[in-house]
Structures are given as C-alpha cells and as structure tokens.
Amino acid sequence: MPKDGTHGKLKKSGIDKIENRNIILSVMKKIKKNQRRETTKGKKYSLQKNKGKKNHLIEGRITITLGGIGFVSTPQLKQDLRVENQFLNTALHNDIVKISSRRAQRGATETKVVKIIKRAKMEYVGVIEKEDTNYFYIKPQDLRMYVNIIVPKTHALSKQVGYDQKVFIRITKWENAQEPPQGEILQIIGKIGVHETEMNAIVLDKRISSKFPENVEKEAEYLKRTEKNILESEITSRADYRGVSTFTIDPDDAKDFDDALSYQTLSNGNIEIGVHIADVSHYIKKGTTLDSVAQERGTSTYLVDRTIPMLPEILSNDLCSLNPKEDRLAFSVIFIFSKESIITGKPFELKKYDIKTTIINSDKRFTYNEAQKILDTKKGIFNKELTALNTLAKKIAKRNKAKGAISFSQEEVKFTLDKKGKPVDIQIKRMGETNEMIENFMLLANKTVANYVHKKVPKKERVFLYRVHDKPDQERILELIQLLHGLGYTMRGGVNDNLAFELNKVLDTARGTKESNMIQIATIRTMAKAIYSIQNIGHFGLAFENYTHFTSPIRRYVDLVVHRLIKTYQQGKRIEKKDWVQYNALANNLSEQEKNAMEAERDSVKYKQVEYMRGQIEKVFDGTIISVTNWGIFVEETKTKSEGLINIKDIGDEYFVFEKEKMRLLGKKSGKTYRLGGAVKIKVISADINSRIIQYQLV
C-alpha cells in the first residue's frame, strides 16, 4: 500500500471520503503488485502486461489523430491502445484492424498493426501538392490521412487537372507502408476557394449522398399521390386531435417539422399536453427502397448553406411534415398533468401518459423568436398555452437537474452569406426560453417511450435502440479535480455516484466568474460520447435510466426504427432473437453516421470561419483560450467562435513550461501564465483555406 502521504494528496484533490481514497489506493496497489506501475510525465498510471505473457492478436477499430498517431479501441480492453505512426502498416482512420502488442525495451508497450480486416474509406478529396515526371502527389483534405496519394499522369482526368483545383480520388493500391498509396482521380470538383467547390468537397469527403436515385423519388411521389386515400383510411383507427389547440415551434429557416405540441384543459381541471411526432413509419415500411436509402444515410446533414435530407423533400417537407392547416398522421405521447402543474410555485405531477397513433392539424407554425416574443409580452395567439407550457417545462428541467442532469450552456454559430456564398457576418445564437421549453418536452417524450418499452417488454424478450451516455473516465475526472483544486474549487467524492451533482455544483458556483468558461470547457472534455446501443447503460449526462430518440423520425433513422419497435410491442409481437444481432450492427452504424454528419457540419462551419477571418487580417479581437499544449495554445475568438493557433515560440521571448495538471503555460522568468479558459487579446495573422488553420498573435 502506498505511503500515508498519498492519502493526503488525494484528500487535497477533493476526495474527502476515506472509502473512495481506499478504492483508488487499492487499484494502485494491484497495479504495483500484479502488473507494473509506470508513471508518465503527467503522473498518470498506465497498466502494462506482465513479463513473459505470450503475445496475441487483438481486433479493433483504429482512430487516427491529426498528428498521424493511431488509437485502437476494442471491447476486450478498457483503454485504447496507442499505435505510433511507423507501426500503422497502411491502416487508415476507422479501419478494422488486427494488432499485436508486446513489451519493448525499458518496459514500454509496443503496439503494431499486423493486418487490415476492413477498410473504412478509400475515397478522398485533395489538391495537387507537387508532381514529378510520372505522378501527381495529392494532399488529402482530411488531415487524418497522414500520407499523400500518388496519381499516374496517364489517367484520363489527370490530363485535365490543375494546381488550383480540388479533386476527388480513390486509393487503388496500398500494400506497402514504405511506399505511398496509388490512386485515380474520380472527379474534378472545381476551383479552390469557390463556395460550391468547397461545400461539395465536404459532402464528397464524408461520402454523403446529396441526390436520391430516380426510383426512390418515384416511390416518394407515389406516396404523396395517395395521401388522400391514406388519411381517409386512417381517421377511424386513430385518436383525433384536429380540434385541439396545436402548434409547432422551430428555427426561422426550418422546412421539416417533426414535432408539435397540443394543449387543452380537461373537464376535471387537469392539463393534457400532447407531444405529436410525425408518423414517418406509417409511410416508410421496412425493406422498401425508401427505407434502404434512409438507413444508408442514417441522418439529415446540416451544412452552413444547405440541408441534405435523409428523406426526399416531398416527404420531409410535405407529406410527413407537420405543416400548419394540414391533416397529418402522428405518433403521439399524451401526458396528463395535475392542474397545479402550470401554476408558478406549485409542484407538478404527471398523473398518467399514453402512447398512440393520432391525426392532427397544426393551427400555427411559430418560429422560436415569435414564440419568445409572446412569452415576453404576454400578448398574441396561444399566449395562455405557451405561458403554461413554459412554466411546466421549467419545472421539468428543475427536477431533471435535481436528479443529476448536467447543465451546460449551449451556443450555435449562424452565418450570413452573400450571393456568392461568402460569409459577411457571423452571429452566435444562444438557446432562449422557447428553445429550452421544446427541448424539455422532447426529452420527456424520449424518456417516457424508453421507460414504456422497459416496463412492457421483459428483458429476455426486449431488443431496443437506446441512446446511452457512459460515465466519464475515472482518470479524466481525477485530472479535472486537480485542475479545479488549483482554481480554488472543491469537487468532493471524486468518481462516485454523486459525480453529476458535484459537477453541477461546481458549474453553478463558477457561473458568472472569470474562470466559468474554463471550467465548462474542462468539464465537457471529461465527458464520454453519447451513442446508440441495444445495451442499456443509461444516460449519464441527462441522469435517465432509460432513454432513446423518438422525436425526430424525419431527420434521424434511429427514431424511425424506434417507432417501428414500439408499434411492434404494442401489438403484442416480439423481435426474433436471430434478428437481434442486426439491431446491434444498426446501432453501431447509426452512431458512426451521426458522427460523420456532425463532422461534415463542423467542417463547413470551420471553412466559413476561416474564409471570414481572411478578411480580418491584422484586426484585433477578444479571445478565450480553449486548449493548452506543450507546443502552443488554441484561442477561440469571442464573437465568431473562430478557433486559431498561437505557437509557443510566438508567445514571448522567454521559455514557457507546460503544466498539464493545471492546464497552463508558465513563463520561467516572468511567471506569466496562459491557462485554459483565460481571456486574451489576439490579432489575426493568417487564415489558410486549404489547411483551414487560423494563426493568431497575442496583443
């Protein structure tokens, strides 16, 4: 057992309870006794294999960093295995690989890729970096592609390409890591820096289909033509809500309306609130061509200037969309609350709920701003309903937080583009009351349907797609505790069941202080990524035992599948065990598709931020330090959220030391510090649209 001094160090880090310190010390003891305790520069403990253990192969998915280092994740191991660049053996980002791991000199673990099981991607967008007599050397736009691709000049499109163009290429051969991969040009996308070229390049690089096959469009058109017959055949079998006050609330530029709210006071004084979701599953049947294409896309993708829908627009914007003054089929969660629930200062009570197919007719399409104005002025159509819904939504949010839901502030970047697609302005949109109101009712509906399936279907008969969020990694939490301690904050308990409450306490205490932003950034970075899974581990961030996605079937395929599963279970049917493996694969694929779409969105935002900053060279802005490394700091410009780099050699004339535990750079002579979340003045030095890197300078 380590000396008593370790107890004291852990206590100073905020781990007050002796039983929690004992758990950590016990783990350290086992590491020391049974395996090997290796202390890294950051004073972390890493687990290594015992000497003499036989080397064996492990299969997993490899992630490549921007620095060209690989990390392999596999269910067999709790921690990812690091693969140095020289041992990647032609592995590319997201490939399925086999690796070997062995003890090298001085006790270090050496991990190598020995076989590529399945390639994740072979097509890339790039530009010509150089050429020789026989080849063009194409530099990929994807920074995780760590080598150039050579393309023979003899290929047809090679004779038409120039240095000022972006191209779409496919790797045709790469068997030897000592040689560059060979490829062929599939398409000349267009001139570098032109709006359409850059947006199309993002779509191609992420392998997102922007057009639907002709047979899919025809299938969608047929459904639209038969709309009247479909509605007439469904009226008698559905709960009719066409006479109940109903409305949608969405962004200004929204075209597809997944969800609507209805409100009415019942004869006994109780309040009925309906969360009505477009009944997409009634139109798109499993196994159809439409269904296959929707599954392949997985989600709608939102770029700065366009939406690439999961479904053809005749469905997403028309037939399935809950448009105003139109009869629409819905799958609804109907909540009955006590009459006191809408009174400020009174507790709320959910008396019962029902999940059923309905037919609705939305009275009004609100934008968030329009609904917010009614809440602010207490005047306008549905003022009473909106006020009551907002009061109840706040109570729901308060209860969620009391149960451990973690509260982060949310912001969104919005661009104003000119006719050529160039950004002329960037605004930050923050969530208002109406955004939060809708979000809280959607969370309630998602949680409710997951709870419903959990209770209705025995575990051994239940397959379901959950939205899960794991607890943070213990090591990251301990690092956060150290950081907070250095700022004068105490997070008690460490990695126990009270973690969410302790995180909220710190976030609330820091709100409005100069270190608030730093603490939020650091806390977010401790969080795991939410994914889809048939294994329910709960949702840590929302503090829900059961959670799913039900409320957006027009733009998310997982919601469409969840609708089908609920209907199956409501009919007393079950999913055959032999099909469960398909749902597991589907959950994994949908998680990857979601990630891919989010990366495309971020890429389009990043490109426009860089393009905007090209017009701001030598101008001075306020910024916040969002990352500190041993080679520099990343700063986010306050008004546009444009992220840029300041190299450590450009910070000052003195030598700076990186202190990882405190997430700061410390000047050896002056004692000047640059820490995570710190406020700085910056000048724009350069903005490169090819690398999408902005260079700042401290002022």
XYZ file of C-alpha atoms in Angstrom:
699
model
C 0.000 0.000 0.000
C 1.383 3.435 -0.852
C 2.508 5.623 1.991
C 0.072 7.747 4.009
C 1.248 10.805 2.090
C -0.743 9.599 -0.933
C -3.895 9.702 1.213
C -3.150 13.347 1.916
C -2.577 14.179 -1.746
C -5.860 12.562 -2.745
C -7.676 14.433 0.032
C -6.258 17.736 -1.189
C -7.610 16.870 -4.656
C -11.129 16.901 -3.202
C -11.564 13.180 -2.484
C -12.693 13.566 1.112
C -14.322 10.218 1.793
C -11.775 7.708 3.049
C -13.578 4.803 1.357
C -13.123 6.468 -2.068
C -9.435 7.117 -1.364
C -9.046 3.479 -0.332
C -10.566 2.323 -3.650
C -8.030 4.372 -5.626
C -5.138 3.261 -3.411
C -6.245 -0.356 -3.773
C -6.132 -0.057 -7.561
C -2.650 1.450 -7.337
C -1.561 -1.433 -5.104
C -2.830 -4.031 -7.586
C -1.053 -2.277 -10.419
C 2.182 -2.336 -8.459
C 1.839 -5.937 -7.307
C 0.348 -7.769 -10.275
C 1.328 -5.874 -13.368
C 3.568 -2.843 -13.451
C 3.076 0.703 -12.315
C 4.515 3.095 -14.830
C 4.378 6.799 -14.011
C 4.159 9.021 -17.076
C 5.175 12.679 -17.262
C 1.627 13.660 -16.365
C 1.836 11.456 -13.239
C -0.771 9.057 -14.594
C -0.709 5.325 -14.006
C -0.799 3.011 -17.006
C -1.445 -0.731 -16.985
C 1.008 -2.999 -18.747
C 1.183 -6.712 -19.351
C 3.205 -8.998 -17.096
C 6.548 -10.028 -18.465
C 6.564 -13.397 -20.081
C 2.953 -13.284 -21.268
C 2.514 -14.637 -24.747
C 1.923 -12.076 -27.474
C -1.552 -12.337 -29.044
C -3.542 -10.563 -31.734
C -6.422 -8.224 -30.952
C -9.053 -6.963 -33.386
C -10.470 -3.453 -33.116
C -11.279 -0.149 -34.811
C -8.415 2.303 -35.245
C -8.770 6.063 -34.918
C -6.076 8.257 -36.472
C -5.299 11.615 -34.856
C -4.364 14.796 -36.714
C -0.774 14.047 -35.741
C -0.837 10.671 -37.502
C -0.952 8.542 -34.342
C -3.360 5.602 -34.086
C -5.541 4.504 -31.178
C -7.254 1.119 -31.323
C -10.464 0.551 -29.375
C -11.849 -2.914 -28.709
C -14.397 -4.380 -26.270
C -11.613 -6.625 -24.935
C -9.788 -3.670 -23.356
C -10.987 -0.780 -21.219
C -8.385 1.623 -22.611
C -7.413 2.325 -26.218
C -4.007 1.101 -27.383
C -1.661 3.659 -28.925
C -0.029 2.846 -32.263
C 2.893 5.016 -33.341
C 2.922 6.240 -36.933
C 5.739 3.920 -38.008
C 3.685 0.912 -36.884
C 0.391 1.783 -38.639
C 1.214 -0.527 -41.568
C -1.097 1.345 -44.025
C -4.017 1.500 -41.543
C -6.399 4.398 -42.200
C -8.867 6.205 -39.957
C -11.746 3.968 -38.788
C -10.344 0.793 -40.384
C -10.973 -2.522 -38.637
C -7.512 -3.918 -37.895
C -5.638 -6.664 -36.097
C -2.844 -5.538 -33.814
C -0.074 -7.164 -31.822
C 1.168 -5.749 -28.548
C 4.409 -6.664 -26.810
C 6.802 -5.412 -24.158
C 9.677 -3.489 -25.710
C 12.813 -2.048 -24.142
C 12.580 -0.201 -20.809
C 9.160 -1.647 -20.114
C 7.276 0.298 -22.789
C 4.465 -1.414 -24.693
C 4.897 -1.579 -28.465
C 1.701 -1.970 -30.486
C 1.696 -2.682 -34.220
C -0.984 -3.115 -36.868
C -0.398 -6.531 -38.431
C -3.450 -6.822 -40.688
C -6.197 -4.674 -42.220
C -9.513 -6.510 -41.790
C -11.818 -3.937 -43.367
C -11.192 -0.556 -44.949
C -13.500 2.218 -43.754
C -12.771 4.640 -46.551
C -10.797 4.662 -49.793
C -12.031 7.925 -51.365
C -10.555 11.318 -50.504
C -10.765 14.944 -51.545
C -7.420 16.601 -52.169
C -5.262 19.094 -54.043
C -2.060 18.706 -56.044
C 0.886 19.455 -53.767
C 3.663 18.596 -56.241
C 4.459 16.474 -59.295
C 7.280 14.592 -60.932
C 7.647 13.067 -64.379
C 5.100 10.300 -63.838
C 2.886 11.257 -60.892
C 0.845 13.961 -59.230
C 1.155 13.969 -55.432
C -2.289 14.658 -53.991
C -2.508 16.085 -50.474
C -5.789 14.902 -48.863
C -8.158 17.440 -47.332
C -8.770 15.011 -44.457
C -5.926 15.814 -42.050
C -6.152 12.308 -40.571
C -4.879 10.949 -43.874
C -1.198 11.140 -42.991
C 0.402 10.488 -46.406
C -0.002 11.919 -49.887
C -1.610 9.817 -52.623
C 0.180 9.487 -55.956
C -1.864 9.526 -59.166
C -0.341 8.474 -62.518
C -0.409 11.227 -65.123
C -1.582 8.679 -67.683
C -5.133 8.583 -66.237
C -7.726 10.461 -68.299
C -8.698 13.117 -65.717
C -5.052 13.595 -64.720
C -4.532 15.385 -68.023
C -7.216 17.976 -67.142
C -6.374 18.778 -63.525
C -4.552 21.894 -62.308
C -2.959 23.136 -59.106
C -5.893 25.472 -58.423
C -8.470 22.647 -58.365
C -9.831 20.200 -55.838
C -10.184 16.584 -56.904
C -11.995 13.509 -55.654
C -9.743 10.450 -55.735
C -9.843 6.762 -54.862
C -6.951 4.727 -53.479
C -6.480 1.786 -55.829
C -3.398 0.203 -54.267
C -1.543 0.434 -50.967
C 0.130 -2.722 -49.800
C 3.483 -1.454 -48.562
C 3.739 1.219 -45.863
C 7.195 2.171 -47.175
C 5.639 3.378 -50.433
C 2.882 5.974 -50.978
C -0.637 4.793 -51.839
C -1.598 4.906 -55.512
C -4.922 6.264 -56.694
C -7.041 7.557 -59.536
C -8.988 10.789 -60.000
C -12.736 10.157 -59.994
C -13.886 13.764 -60.312
C -12.534 17.290 -60.669
C -14.685 19.114 -58.117
C -13.815 22.692 -59.032
C -11.640 25.672 -58.265
C -10.206 26.012 -54.757
C -11.886 28.718 -52.668
C -15.145 28.785 -54.639
C -18.170 28.259 -52.392
C -19.776 25.387 -54.335
C -16.440 23.626 -54.728
C -15.727 23.735 -51.009
C -19.190 22.620 -49.873
C -19.294 19.817 -52.451
C -15.806 18.759 -51.366
C -17.028 18.325 -47.783
C -20.002 16.253 -48.944
C -17.812 14.025 -51.117
C -15.112 13.631 -48.468
C -17.699 12.431 -45.936
C -19.340 10.161 -48.553
C -22.728 11.800 -48.101
C -25.208 11.285 -50.943
C -26.716 14.621 -51.954
C -29.126 13.220 -54.546
C -31.719 10.466 -54.388
C -31.929 7.725 -57.049
C -34.792 8.165 -59.509
C -36.672 5.086 -58.240
C -36.586 6.472 -54.683
C -38.022 9.807 -55.815
C -40.770 7.955 -57.697
C -41.627 5.873 -54.631
C -41.928 9.074 -52.583
C -44.084 10.726 -55.260
C -46.425 7.724 -55.258
C -46.944 8.082 -51.502
C -47.770 11.751 -51.976
C -50.279 10.973 -54.736
C -52.084 8.509 -52.468
C -52.077 10.879 -49.468
C -55.838 11.456 -49.501
C -56.642 7.746 -49.523
C -54.129 7.077 -46.746
C -55.591 9.779 -44.499
C -59.179 8.652 -45.085
C -58.325 5.050 -44.270
C -56.616 6.043 -41.006
C -59.086 8.505 -39.471
C -61.316 5.939 -37.750
C -58.429 3.971 -36.209
C -56.605 6.958 -34.715
C -57.206 9.374 -31.855
C -58.439 12.601 -33.471
C -56.686 15.738 -32.171
C -57.630 18.032 -35.040
C -59.872 20.095 -32.766
C -57.253 20.587 -30.044
C -55.008 23.675 -29.949
C -51.801 22.519 -31.653
C -48.685 24.293 -32.920
C -45.067 23.788 -33.949
C -42.065 25.853 -32.792
C -38.912 25.652 -34.904
C -35.950 27.712 -36.196
C -36.632 30.514 -38.694
C -35.259 28.534 -41.636
C -36.820 25.146 -40.778
C -38.670 23.355 -43.583
C -39.389 19.981 -41.998
C -41.498 19.866 -38.827
C -41.031 16.634 -36.869
C -42.854 17.645 -33.710
C -45.861 19.623 -32.492
C -47.377 20.362 -29.085
C -51.076 20.317 -28.232
C -52.649 21.775 -25.098
C -56.060 21.503 -23.520
C -57.695 21.716 -20.092
C -59.817 18.657 -19.287
C -63.238 18.756 -17.614
C -61.728 17.801 -14.229
C -59.222 20.663 -14.424
C -56.230 18.510 -15.293
C -53.957 19.570 -18.147
C -53.447 17.409 -21.230
C -50.300 18.019 -23.245
C -49.627 16.109 -26.433
C -46.165 15.664 -27.920
C -47.033 14.766 -31.502
C -44.327 13.298 -33.729
C -44.584 12.807 -37.494
C -45.662 9.206 -38.134
C -42.987 8.503 -40.732
C -43.074 4.760 -40.032
C -46.629 4.592 -41.400
C -45.362 5.692 -44.818
C -41.897 4.155 -44.964
C -42.111 0.407 -44.493
C -39.181 -1.789 -43.575
C -37.485 -3.345 -46.599
C -38.669 -0.793 -49.164
C -36.260 1.117 -51.378
C -37.071 4.285 -49.447
C -36.229 2.543 -46.201
C -32.908 1.224 -47.528
C -31.807 4.685 -48.665
C -32.890 6.278 -45.374
C -30.943 3.647 -43.441
C -27.888 4.186 -45.630
C -27.940 7.940 -44.894
C -28.837 7.488 -41.245
C -29.481 11.168 -40.640
C -30.017 14.501 -42.329
C -26.859 16.590 -42.643
C -26.820 20.328 -41.993
C -24.113 22.407 -43.661
C -23.768 26.174 -43.430
C -25.723 26.778 -46.631
C -27.834 23.657 -47.161
C -29.627 20.682 -45.703
C -29.024 17.236 -47.161
C -32.180 15.412 -46.040
C -32.454 11.786 -45.029
C -35.736 11.558 -46.938
C -36.800 13.045 -50.289
C -38.165 16.563 -49.803
C -41.659 15.589 -50.927
C -41.764 13.510 -47.725
C -39.560 15.508 -45.349
C -41.007 18.931 -46.185
C -44.521 17.905 -47.218
C -46.257 14.569 -46.643
C -44.630 13.692 -43.297
C -44.002 17.233 -42.071
C -46.494 18.593 -39.511
C -47.259 21.644 -41.631
C -49.894 24.143 -40.454
C -53.508 23.799 -41.628
C -52.873 20.289 -42.964
C -54.219 16.964 -41.657
C -51.212 14.892 -40.659
C -50.616 11.435 -39.194
C -48.691 11.452 -35.927
C -47.352 9.063 -33.313
C -48.016 10.829 -30.034
C -47.197 10.755 -26.349
C -50.147 12.197 -24.429
C -49.408 13.448 -20.909
C -51.975 14.248 -18.216
C -50.684 16.667 -15.557
C -52.388 17.952 -12.432
C -53.964 21.406 -12.725
C -51.373 22.771 -10.237
C -48.571 21.798 -12.605
C -48.880 25.008 -14.640
C -49.019 27.318 -11.601
C -45.747 29.006 -10.669
C -44.568 27.947 -7.233
C -46.710 24.801 -7.143
C -45.309 21.269 -7.598
C -46.085 19.414 -10.807
C -47.486 15.917 -11.033
C -47.593 13.635 -14.058
C -50.725 11.585 -13.455
C -50.531 9.307 -16.493
C -49.468 9.054 -20.102
C -50.451 7.205 -23.260
C -48.586 6.445 -26.477
C -50.831 6.192 -29.518
C -51.274 6.925 -33.193
C -53.163 10.157 -33.875
C -54.286 12.534 -36.580
C -53.606 16.236 -36.005
C -53.973 19.583 -37.762
C -51.471 22.198 -36.580
C -53.060 25.615 -36.036
C -49.862 27.640 -36.203
C -46.196 27.422 -37.215
C -44.159 29.514 -34.763
C -40.500 30.389 -35.045
C -38.590 30.386 -31.766
C -38.375 34.180 -31.922
C -42.122 34.584 -32.500
C -42.999 32.317 -29.585
C -40.423 34.076 -27.389
C -41.976 37.460 -28.160
C -45.371 36.182 -26.996
C -43.840 34.896 -23.759
C -42.082 38.224 -23.201
C -45.064 40.470 -23.972
C -47.832 38.157 -22.696
C -49.719 39.051 -25.882
C -50.557 37.125 -29.015
C -52.159 33.933 -30.246
C -51.825 30.965 -27.829
C -50.371 33.241 -25.129
C -52.115 31.244 -22.380
C -50.956 27.893 -23.760
C -47.354 28.998 -24.329
C -47.093 30.513 -20.841
C -48.465 27.352 -19.212
C -46.161 25.101 -21.245
C -43.143 27.238 -20.392
C -43.963 27.172 -16.670
C -44.265 23.387 -16.728
C -41.115 22.932 -18.846
C -39.068 24.864 -16.279
C -40.357 22.590 -13.510
C -39.442 19.511 -15.548
C -35.926 20.898 -16.143
C -35.513 21.691 -12.445
C -36.486 18.143 -11.466
C -34.114 16.661 -14.058
C -31.255 18.728 -12.658
C -32.167 17.722 -9.097
C -31.795 14.097 -10.213
C -28.341 14.730 -11.667
C -28.809 16.081 -15.210
C -25.734 18.152 -16.061
C -26.438 21.685 -17.238
C -24.178 23.170 -19.927
C -24.856 26.434 -21.758
C -25.355 25.920 -25.498
C -24.414 28.169 -28.402
C -24.730 27.879 -32.168
C -22.869 29.681 -34.957
C -25.003 31.237 -37.712
C -23.632 32.775 -40.925
C -24.939 35.492 -43.219
C -23.744 34.687 -46.750
C -23.697 36.907 -49.833
C -24.877 35.783 -53.275
C -21.564 34.041 -53.925
C -21.714 32.177 -50.622
C -19.056 34.244 -48.886
C -19.634 34.995 -45.184
C -20.332 38.671 -44.484
C -21.318 38.210 -40.838
C -21.246 35.595 -38.093
C -23.626 35.571 -35.132
C -23.775 33.413 -32.039
C -27.255 32.113 -31.302
C -27.920 31.084 -27.719
C -30.807 28.974 -26.515
C -33.776 31.048 -25.368
C -36.721 30.060 -23.207
C -38.709 28.680 -26.130
C -35.769 26.523 -27.286
C -35.434 25.114 -23.779
C -39.196 24.616 -23.496
C -39.344 22.473 -26.633
C -36.184 20.608 -25.651
C -37.602 19.703 -22.233
C -40.815 18.281 -23.693
C -38.840 16.308 -26.288
C -36.595 14.915 -23.534
C -39.697 13.947 -21.577
C -41.198 12.143 -24.585
C -37.939 10.326 -25.373
C -37.535 9.195 -21.775
C -41.190 8.178 -21.491
C -41.214 5.870 -24.521
C -37.963 4.239 -23.346
C -39.487 3.677 -19.893
C -42.630 2.304 -21.544
C -40.708 -0.338 -23.513
C -38.576 -1.142 -20.463
C -41.678 -1.890 -18.386
C -43.841 -3.506 -21.060
C -41.349 -5.980 -22.526
C -39.434 -8.493 -20.341
C -35.664 -8.128 -20.643
C -35.147 -11.543 -22.245
C -37.669 -10.623 -24.977
C -36.610 -6.987 -25.440
C -34.448 -5.511 -28.159
C -34.424 -1.728 -28.389
C -32.260 1.117 -29.622
C -31.204 3.194 -26.637
C -29.385 6.500 -26.600
C -26.703 5.842 -23.999
C -24.066 8.005 -22.364
C -21.417 6.372 -20.214
C -19.915 7.832 -17.068
C -16.688 9.812 -17.553
C -13.375 8.024 -17.433
C -12.016 7.952 -13.868
C -8.619 9.247 -14.910
C -10.159 12.279 -16.607
C -12.257 13.064 -13.544
C -9.193 12.900 -11.302
C -7.415 15.301 -13.686
C -10.434 17.639 -13.519
C -10.390 17.502 -9.706
C -6.725 18.515 -9.744
C -7.449 21.399 -12.110
C -10.381 22.619 -10.002
C -8.301 22.397 -6.837
C -5.734 24.713 -8.427
C -8.520 27.216 -9.113
C -9.812 27.067 -5.557
C -12.813 24.818 -6.243
C -13.548 21.618 -4.381
C -15.304 18.707 -6.048
C -15.970 16.193 -3.327
C -16.322 12.472 -3.705
C -14.342 12.012 -6.883
C -15.590 9.130 -9.018
C -18.652 8.083 -7.014
C -22.407 8.126 -7.582
C -22.637 11.809 -6.645
C -20.399 12.844 -9.542
C -23.151 14.553 -11.573
C -24.319 16.571 -8.564
C -20.761 17.619 -7.772
C -20.172 18.685 -11.389
C -23.361 20.760 -11.364
C -22.396 22.333 -8.054
C -19.051 23.435 -9.470
C -20.622 24.727 -12.715
C -23.260 26.690 -10.775
C -20.683 28.135 -8.371
C -18.427 29.196 -11.243
C -21.218 30.741 -13.335
C -20.503 34.421 -13.924
C -16.884 34.222 -12.746
C -13.795 34.771 -14.894
C -12.965 31.051 -14.776
C -16.500 29.897 -15.661
C -15.699 29.289 -19.325
C -12.538 27.390 -18.473
C -14.369 25.105 -16.060
C -17.150 24.378 -18.564
C -14.598 23.541 -21.296
C -12.642 21.273 -18.956
C -15.804 19.547 -17.718
C -17.135 18.902 -21.222
C -13.818 17.277 -22.133
C -14.216 14.722 -19.361
C -17.489 13.502 -20.869
C -17.888 10.333 -22.919
C -19.661 10.491 -26.283
C -23.350 9.589 -26.417
C -24.039 6.713 -28.828
C -26.786 4.291 -29.879
C -26.772 0.802 -28.407
C -29.014 -2.194 -27.719
C -27.217 -2.497 -24.359
C -28.819 -0.050 -21.941
C -26.333 1.576 -19.561
C -28.427 4.699 -19.023
C -27.669 8.297 -19.940
C -25.214 9.889 -17.519
C -25.499 13.470 -18.793
C -29.303 13.506 -18.620
C -29.489 11.325 -15.485
C -32.021 8.995 -17.153
C -32.021 5.245 -16.557
C -33.805 4.684 -19.878
C -33.516 6.996 -22.858
C -33.956 6.827 -26.619
C -34.531 9.044 -29.651
C -38.180 9.143 -30.700
C -38.952 12.750 -31.618
C -37.191 13.303 -34.987
C -38.022 10.484 -37.446
C -37.900 12.825 -40.459
C -34.202 13.522 -39.920
C -32.931 10.538 -37.854
C -33.286 6.921 -38.919
C -32.936 5.649 -35.350
C -36.198 7.420 -34.413
C -37.947 5.713 -37.314
C -36.738 2.315 -36.066
C -37.824 3.157 -32.506
C -41.332 3.979 -33.797
C -41.496 0.585 -35.506
C -40.302 -1.258 -32.410
C -42.857 0.455 -30.166
C -45.681 -0.397 -32.576
C -44.463 -3.997 -32.706
C -44.526 -4.276 -28.910
C -47.903 -2.534 -28.660
C -49.322 -5.223 -30.940
C -48.040 -7.918 -28.578
C -45.401 -9.070 -31.055
C -41.700 -9.664 -30.409
C -38.467 -9.381 -32.394
C -36.947 -12.798 -33.066
C -33.683 -13.441 -31.249
C -31.896 -14.220 -34.511
C -32.546 -10.621 -35.616
C -31.071 -9.002 -32.507
C -27.578 -9.028 -33.994
C -28.889 -6.893 -36.875
C -30.127 -4.262 -34.423
C -26.748 -4.259 -32.702
C -24.992 -3.646 -36.019
C -27.581 -0.991 -36.877
C -26.930 0.865 -33.604
C -23.182 0.885 -34.304
C -23.652 2.073 -37.886
C -26.073 4.837 -36.896
C -23.614 6.084 -34.271
C -20.930 6.299 -36.966
C -23.281 8.016 -39.433
C -24.246 10.586 -36.810
C -20.576 11.269 -36.123
C -19.864 11.598 -39.851
C -22.713 14.096 -40.355
C -21.566 16.152 -37.369
C -18.018 16.236 -38.757
C -19.363 17.476 -42.104
C -21.309 20.222 -40.333
C -18.240 21.244 -38.302
C -16.077 21.223 -41.442
C -18.463 23.598 -43.225
C -18.569 25.911 -40.194
C -14.784 25.834 -39.853
C -14.278 26.617 -43.533
C -16.590 29.639 -43.369
C -14.898 30.884 -40.201
C -11.500 30.689 -41.903
C -12.907 32.372 -45.007
C -14.378 35.153 -42.863
C -11.120 35.673 -40.955
C -9.214 36.073 -44.247
C -10.879 39.472 -44.406
C -9.866 40.348 -40.845
C -6.055 40.140 -41.143
C -4.255 42.435 -38.650
C -7.506 43.183 -36.814
C -7.630 42.748 -33.031
C -10.282 40.706 -31.204
C -11.077 39.313 -27.780
C -10.499 35.599 -27.331
C -10.651 32.712 -24.885
C -8.004 30.014 -24.503
C -9.755 26.702 -25.233
C -6.753 24.366 -25.299
C -3.230 24.399 -23.889
C -0.489 22.087 -25.172
C 3.267 21.810 -24.869
C 3.649 23.434 -28.283
C 1.128 26.262 -28.111
C -2.363 27.445 -27.257
C -5.646 27.403 -29.167
C -7.783 30.514 -28.837
C -11.458 30.949 -29.725
C -12.415 34.436 -30.925
C -15.295 35.575 -28.731
C -17.827 36.936 -31.249
C -17.476 34.379 -34.056
C -16.169 31.311 -32.166
C -13.362 31.110 -34.756
C -10.614 28.876 -33.391
C -6.972 29.637 -34.113
C -3.473 28.645 -33.054
C -0.728 30.590 -31.308
C 2.557 28.691 -31.495
C 4.564 28.583 -28.270
C 7.554 30.221 -29.981
C 5.354 33.229 -30.789
C 4.035 33.741 -27.250
C 7.011 35.636 -25.865
C 10.772 35.947 -25.627
C 11.062 33.676 -22.605
C 10.835 29.928 -22.096
C 7.352 28.582 -21.252
C 6.722 25.325 -19.400
C 3.574 23.270 -19.996
C 1.932 22.249 -16.704
C -0.631 19.630 -17.670
C -2.208 19.265 -14.212
C -3.046 22.988 -14.182
C -3.656 23.178 -17.957
C -1.430 26.201 -18.369
C 1.808 27.537 -19.827
C 4.078 29.164 -17.250
C 6.812 31.682 -18.125
C 10.031 30.662 -16.343
C 11.289 34.248 -15.900
C 8.175 36.376 -15.579
C 5.826 33.838 -14.027
C 3.232 34.867 -16.616
C 0.595 32.207 -17.215
C -1.726 31.272 -20.051
C -4.322 28.833 -18.785
C -7.377 27.059 -20.145
C -10.349 29.463 -20.217
C -8.190 32.557 -19.885
C -9.153 35.794 -21.658
C -6.653 37.215 -24.172
C -6.386 39.901 -26.854
C -5.488 38.481 -30.258
C -4.569 39.708 -33.725
C -5.360 37.715 -36.880
C -2.087 36.882 -38.652
C -3.227 34.422 -41.331
C -6.177 32.273 -42.395
C -5.410 29.400 -44.788
C -8.487 27.960 -46.523
C -6.593 24.844 -47.686
C -5.421 23.728 -44.242
C -8.341 25.553 -42.543
C -5.942 26.898 -39.952
C -6.158 30.395 -38.480
C -2.996 31.836 -36.935
C -3.404 34.364 -34.124
C -0.885 36.507 -32.286
C -1.144 37.767 -28.723
C -1.525 41.534 -28.388
